Structure formats: structure tokens, C-alpha cells
Tab-separated table of C-alpha atoms in Angstrom:
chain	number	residue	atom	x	y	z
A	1	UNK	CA	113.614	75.436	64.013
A	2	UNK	CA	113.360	73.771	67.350
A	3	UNK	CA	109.816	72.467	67.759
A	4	UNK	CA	108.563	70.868	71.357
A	5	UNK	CA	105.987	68.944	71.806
A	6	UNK	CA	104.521	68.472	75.673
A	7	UNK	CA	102.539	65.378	75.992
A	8	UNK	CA	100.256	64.569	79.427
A	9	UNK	CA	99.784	68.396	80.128
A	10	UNK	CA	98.201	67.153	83.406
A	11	UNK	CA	97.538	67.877	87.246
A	12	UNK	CA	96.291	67.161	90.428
A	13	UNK	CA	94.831	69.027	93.151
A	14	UNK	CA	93.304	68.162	96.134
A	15	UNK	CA	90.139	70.060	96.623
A	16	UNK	CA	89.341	68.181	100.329
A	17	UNK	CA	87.729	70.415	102.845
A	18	UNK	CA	86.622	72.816	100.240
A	19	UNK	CA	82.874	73.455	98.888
A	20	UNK	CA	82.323	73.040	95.101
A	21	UNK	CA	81.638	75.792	93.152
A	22	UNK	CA	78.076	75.664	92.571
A	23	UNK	CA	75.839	74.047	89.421
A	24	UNK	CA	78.768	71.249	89.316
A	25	UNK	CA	78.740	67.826	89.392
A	26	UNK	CA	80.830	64.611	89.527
A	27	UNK	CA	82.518	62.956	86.710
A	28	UNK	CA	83.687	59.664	86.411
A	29	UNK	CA	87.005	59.073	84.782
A	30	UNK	CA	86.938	57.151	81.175
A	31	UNK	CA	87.969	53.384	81.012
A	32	UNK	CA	91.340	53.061	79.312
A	33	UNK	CA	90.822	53.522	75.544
A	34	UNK	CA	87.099	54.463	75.668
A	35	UNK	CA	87.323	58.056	74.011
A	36	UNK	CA	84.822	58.130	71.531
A	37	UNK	CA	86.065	58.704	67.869
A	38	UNK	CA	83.341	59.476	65.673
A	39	UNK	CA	82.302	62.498	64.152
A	40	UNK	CA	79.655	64.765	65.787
A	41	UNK	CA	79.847	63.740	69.209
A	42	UNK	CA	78.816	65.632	71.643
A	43	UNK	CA	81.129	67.235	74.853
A	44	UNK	CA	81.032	69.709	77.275
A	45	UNK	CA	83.998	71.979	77.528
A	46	UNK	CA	84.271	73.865	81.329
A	47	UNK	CA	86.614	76.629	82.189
A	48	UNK	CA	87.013	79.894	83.603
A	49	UNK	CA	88.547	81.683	80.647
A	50	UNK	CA	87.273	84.794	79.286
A	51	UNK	CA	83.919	85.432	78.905
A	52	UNK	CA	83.179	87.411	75.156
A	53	UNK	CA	84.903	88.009	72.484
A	54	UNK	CA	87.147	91.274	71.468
A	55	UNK	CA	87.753	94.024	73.124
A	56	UNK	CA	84.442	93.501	75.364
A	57	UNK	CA	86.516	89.953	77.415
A	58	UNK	CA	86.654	90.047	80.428
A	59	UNK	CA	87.617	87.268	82.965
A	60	UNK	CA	85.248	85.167	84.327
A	61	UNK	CA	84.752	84.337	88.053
A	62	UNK	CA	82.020	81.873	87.112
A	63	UNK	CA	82.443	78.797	85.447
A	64	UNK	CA	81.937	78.673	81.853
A	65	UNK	CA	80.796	75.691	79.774
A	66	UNK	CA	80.097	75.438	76.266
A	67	UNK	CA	79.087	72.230	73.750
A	68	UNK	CA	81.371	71.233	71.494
A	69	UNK	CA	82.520	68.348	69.122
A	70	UNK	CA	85.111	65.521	69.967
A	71	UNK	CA	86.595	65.250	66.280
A	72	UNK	CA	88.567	62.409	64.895
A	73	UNK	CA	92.293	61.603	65.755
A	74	UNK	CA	92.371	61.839	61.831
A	75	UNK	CA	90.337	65.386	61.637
A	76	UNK	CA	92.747	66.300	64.713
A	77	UNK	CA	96.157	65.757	62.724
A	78	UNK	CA	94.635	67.364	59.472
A	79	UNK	CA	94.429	70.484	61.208
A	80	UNK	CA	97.179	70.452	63.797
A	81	UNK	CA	99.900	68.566	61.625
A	82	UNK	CA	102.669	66.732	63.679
A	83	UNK	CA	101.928	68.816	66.978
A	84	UNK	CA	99.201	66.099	67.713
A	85	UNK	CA	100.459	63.058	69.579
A	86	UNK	CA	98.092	60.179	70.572
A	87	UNK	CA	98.092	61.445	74.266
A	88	UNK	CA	95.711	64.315	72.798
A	89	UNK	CA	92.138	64.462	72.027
A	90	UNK	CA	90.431	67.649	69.659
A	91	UNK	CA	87.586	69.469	69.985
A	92	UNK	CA	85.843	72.256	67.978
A	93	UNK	CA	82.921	74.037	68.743
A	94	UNK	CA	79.697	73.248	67.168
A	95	UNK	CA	78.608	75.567	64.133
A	96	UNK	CA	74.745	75.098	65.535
A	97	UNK	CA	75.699	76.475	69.271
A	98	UNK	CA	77.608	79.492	70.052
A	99	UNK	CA	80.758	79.232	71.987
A	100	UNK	CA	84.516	77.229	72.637
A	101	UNK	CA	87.514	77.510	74.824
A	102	UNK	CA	88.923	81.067	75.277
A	103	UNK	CA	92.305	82.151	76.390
A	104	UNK	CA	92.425	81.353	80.225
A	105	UNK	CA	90.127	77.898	79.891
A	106	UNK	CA	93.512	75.767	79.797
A	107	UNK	CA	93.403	73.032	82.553
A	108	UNK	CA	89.325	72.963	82.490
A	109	UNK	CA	87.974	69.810	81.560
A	110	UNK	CA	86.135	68.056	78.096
A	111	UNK	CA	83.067	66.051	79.300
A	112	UNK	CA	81.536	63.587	77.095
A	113	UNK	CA	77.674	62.587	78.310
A	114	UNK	CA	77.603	58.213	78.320
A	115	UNK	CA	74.388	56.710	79.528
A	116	UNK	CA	73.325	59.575	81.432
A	117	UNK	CA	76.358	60.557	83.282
A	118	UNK	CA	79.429	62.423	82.616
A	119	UNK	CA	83.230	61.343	82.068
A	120	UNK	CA	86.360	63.026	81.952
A	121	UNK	CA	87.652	63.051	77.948
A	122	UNK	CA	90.480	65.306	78.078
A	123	UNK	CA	91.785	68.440	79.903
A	124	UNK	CA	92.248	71.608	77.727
A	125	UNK	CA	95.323	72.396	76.540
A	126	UNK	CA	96.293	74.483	73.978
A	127	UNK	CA	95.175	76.189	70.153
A	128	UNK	CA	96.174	78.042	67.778
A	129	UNK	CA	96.860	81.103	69.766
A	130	UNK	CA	93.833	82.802	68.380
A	131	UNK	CA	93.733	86.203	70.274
A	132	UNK	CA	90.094	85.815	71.498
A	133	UNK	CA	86.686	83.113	71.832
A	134	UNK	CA	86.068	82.469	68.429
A	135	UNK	CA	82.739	79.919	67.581
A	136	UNK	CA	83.798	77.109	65.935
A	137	UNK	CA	87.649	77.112	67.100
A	138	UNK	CA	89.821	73.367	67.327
A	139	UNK	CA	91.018	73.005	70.246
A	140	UNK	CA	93.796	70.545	71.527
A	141	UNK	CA	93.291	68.948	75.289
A	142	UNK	CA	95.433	66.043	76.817
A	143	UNK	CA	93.927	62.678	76.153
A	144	UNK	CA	93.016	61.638	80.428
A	145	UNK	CA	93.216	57.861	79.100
A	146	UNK	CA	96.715	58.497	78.336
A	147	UNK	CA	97.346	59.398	82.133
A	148	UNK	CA	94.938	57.040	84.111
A	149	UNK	CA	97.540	54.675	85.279
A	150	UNK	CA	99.615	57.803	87.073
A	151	UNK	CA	95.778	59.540	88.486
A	152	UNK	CA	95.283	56.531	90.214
A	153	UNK	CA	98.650	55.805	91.546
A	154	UNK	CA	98.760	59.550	92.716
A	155	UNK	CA	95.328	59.077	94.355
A	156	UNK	CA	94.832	55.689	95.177
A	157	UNK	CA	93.511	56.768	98.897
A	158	UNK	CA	90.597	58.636	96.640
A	159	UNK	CA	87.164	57.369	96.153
A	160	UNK	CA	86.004	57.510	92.178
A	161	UNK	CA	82.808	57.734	90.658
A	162	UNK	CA	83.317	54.679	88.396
């Protein structure tokens, strides 16, 4: 039983010359080891996955955000075993809203709301292969800490939001 594990599940794009989609704003990237690790904080998760659940999904051409929890490298482990590598960050969606990632959200980003403004967590990655949005779902996105050193070398003409 061959098992593969794919660490930094990253990429760029460059989005110059083209108008942001609206309702969005700029995120700054996360200082190197600066992911919050406690239970019950609160993250965004963006993506333009499905939108519903069951037979009544359908794509969305909007972007999609729902809140959900960073959990725990610990919490993360318990639930995905060895899969989980320390270049990955978990989140789960909160039992109080409605909503997570849905097939199709892969590649959106995890926000995580510090002193009023938003940074880049993680980007999302991959589940359990649940067939549809289900509320409360873990979720496994690539740690962006893990990959700062090669974002900046790949776009060190770039201005930041630091």
C-alpha cells in the first residue's frame, strides 16, 4: 500500500492588469512561524467551490467564504493520522455557523483576522473526499509559512502588504 504524501501544495499567479473580483480585499502574508495554534480561533475560508449541499450543488461563479476554526497541529494529526506533515495547517467549520470548504474550493485561501487586518494562514488543500459541503468538515490546507522563503524569491519585484 503505496501512500504519498504532497507537501507545499502551492502556486503563483500573476493577477497584474486584471480587476479584482469584487467585495475582496488585501491580505498580508504571515511572519514565519506566526500561525496561531489554539483552539477556537477564528478564520475565513474563500473559494469558489460548490455552492449547497446534495444533489441541489451547483458551481459557484461568486466567491464563497465561510468561518471556520484553525485547530491544533495535535487535533490535526488525531484526525488525519500520518497524512499531516508540519507544512499543513487544519481547519473545521464552526458548529455555531453554517458552512466549510466544498469540492472545487482547493487553492482558495484560510484567512485569520490579527489586529484588524487579514493574513494568509494556509491555502486549501485537500479532505476526506466527502462527496459534498458538509458543516463542520476538517479540512487540510498547506501551511503558507512553510513556503514564504520561495513566495518571496518568486516575487521579489512584488509589493506586500506587510
Amino acid at each position: 500500500n503505496l501512500k504519498k504524501i504532497i507537501d507545499n501544495d502551492s502556486l503563483l499567479t500573476d493577477r497584474a492588469g486584471r480587476p479584482e473580483p469584487a467585495q475582496t480585499h488585501p491580505a498580508s502574508l504571515l511572519a514565519e512561524g506566526a500561525v496561531p495554534e489554539h483552539e477556537d480561533t477564528l478564520a475565513v475560508v474563500a473559494g469558489w467551490g460548490l455552492a449547497g449541499s446534495g444533489l441541489s450543488s451547483t458551481v459557484s461563479h461568486t466567491l464563497q467564504t465561510a468561518q471556520v476554526t484553525l485547530m491544533t497541529q495535535a487535533d490535526c494529526t488525531h484526525i488525519f493520522h500520518s497524512s499531516v506533515t508540519q507544512d499543513m495547517v487544519c481547519i473545521r467549520g464552526r458548529a455555531e455557523s453554517i458552512g466549510s470548504t466544498c469540492p472545487g474550493d482547493s487553492g482558495g485561501g484560510v484567512f485569520y483576522k490579527n489586529r484588524g487586518r487579514y493574513e494568509v494562514v494556509g491555502i486549501v488543500s485537500w479532505d476526506r473526499g466527502a462527496a459534498g459541503c458538509q458543516d463542520y468538515m476538517s479540512t487540510v490546507a498547506s501551511r503558507v509559512t512553510s513556503v514564504l522563503a520561495w513566495v518571496r524569491m518568486q516575487t521579489r519585484e512584488s509589493d506586500f502588504c506587510n
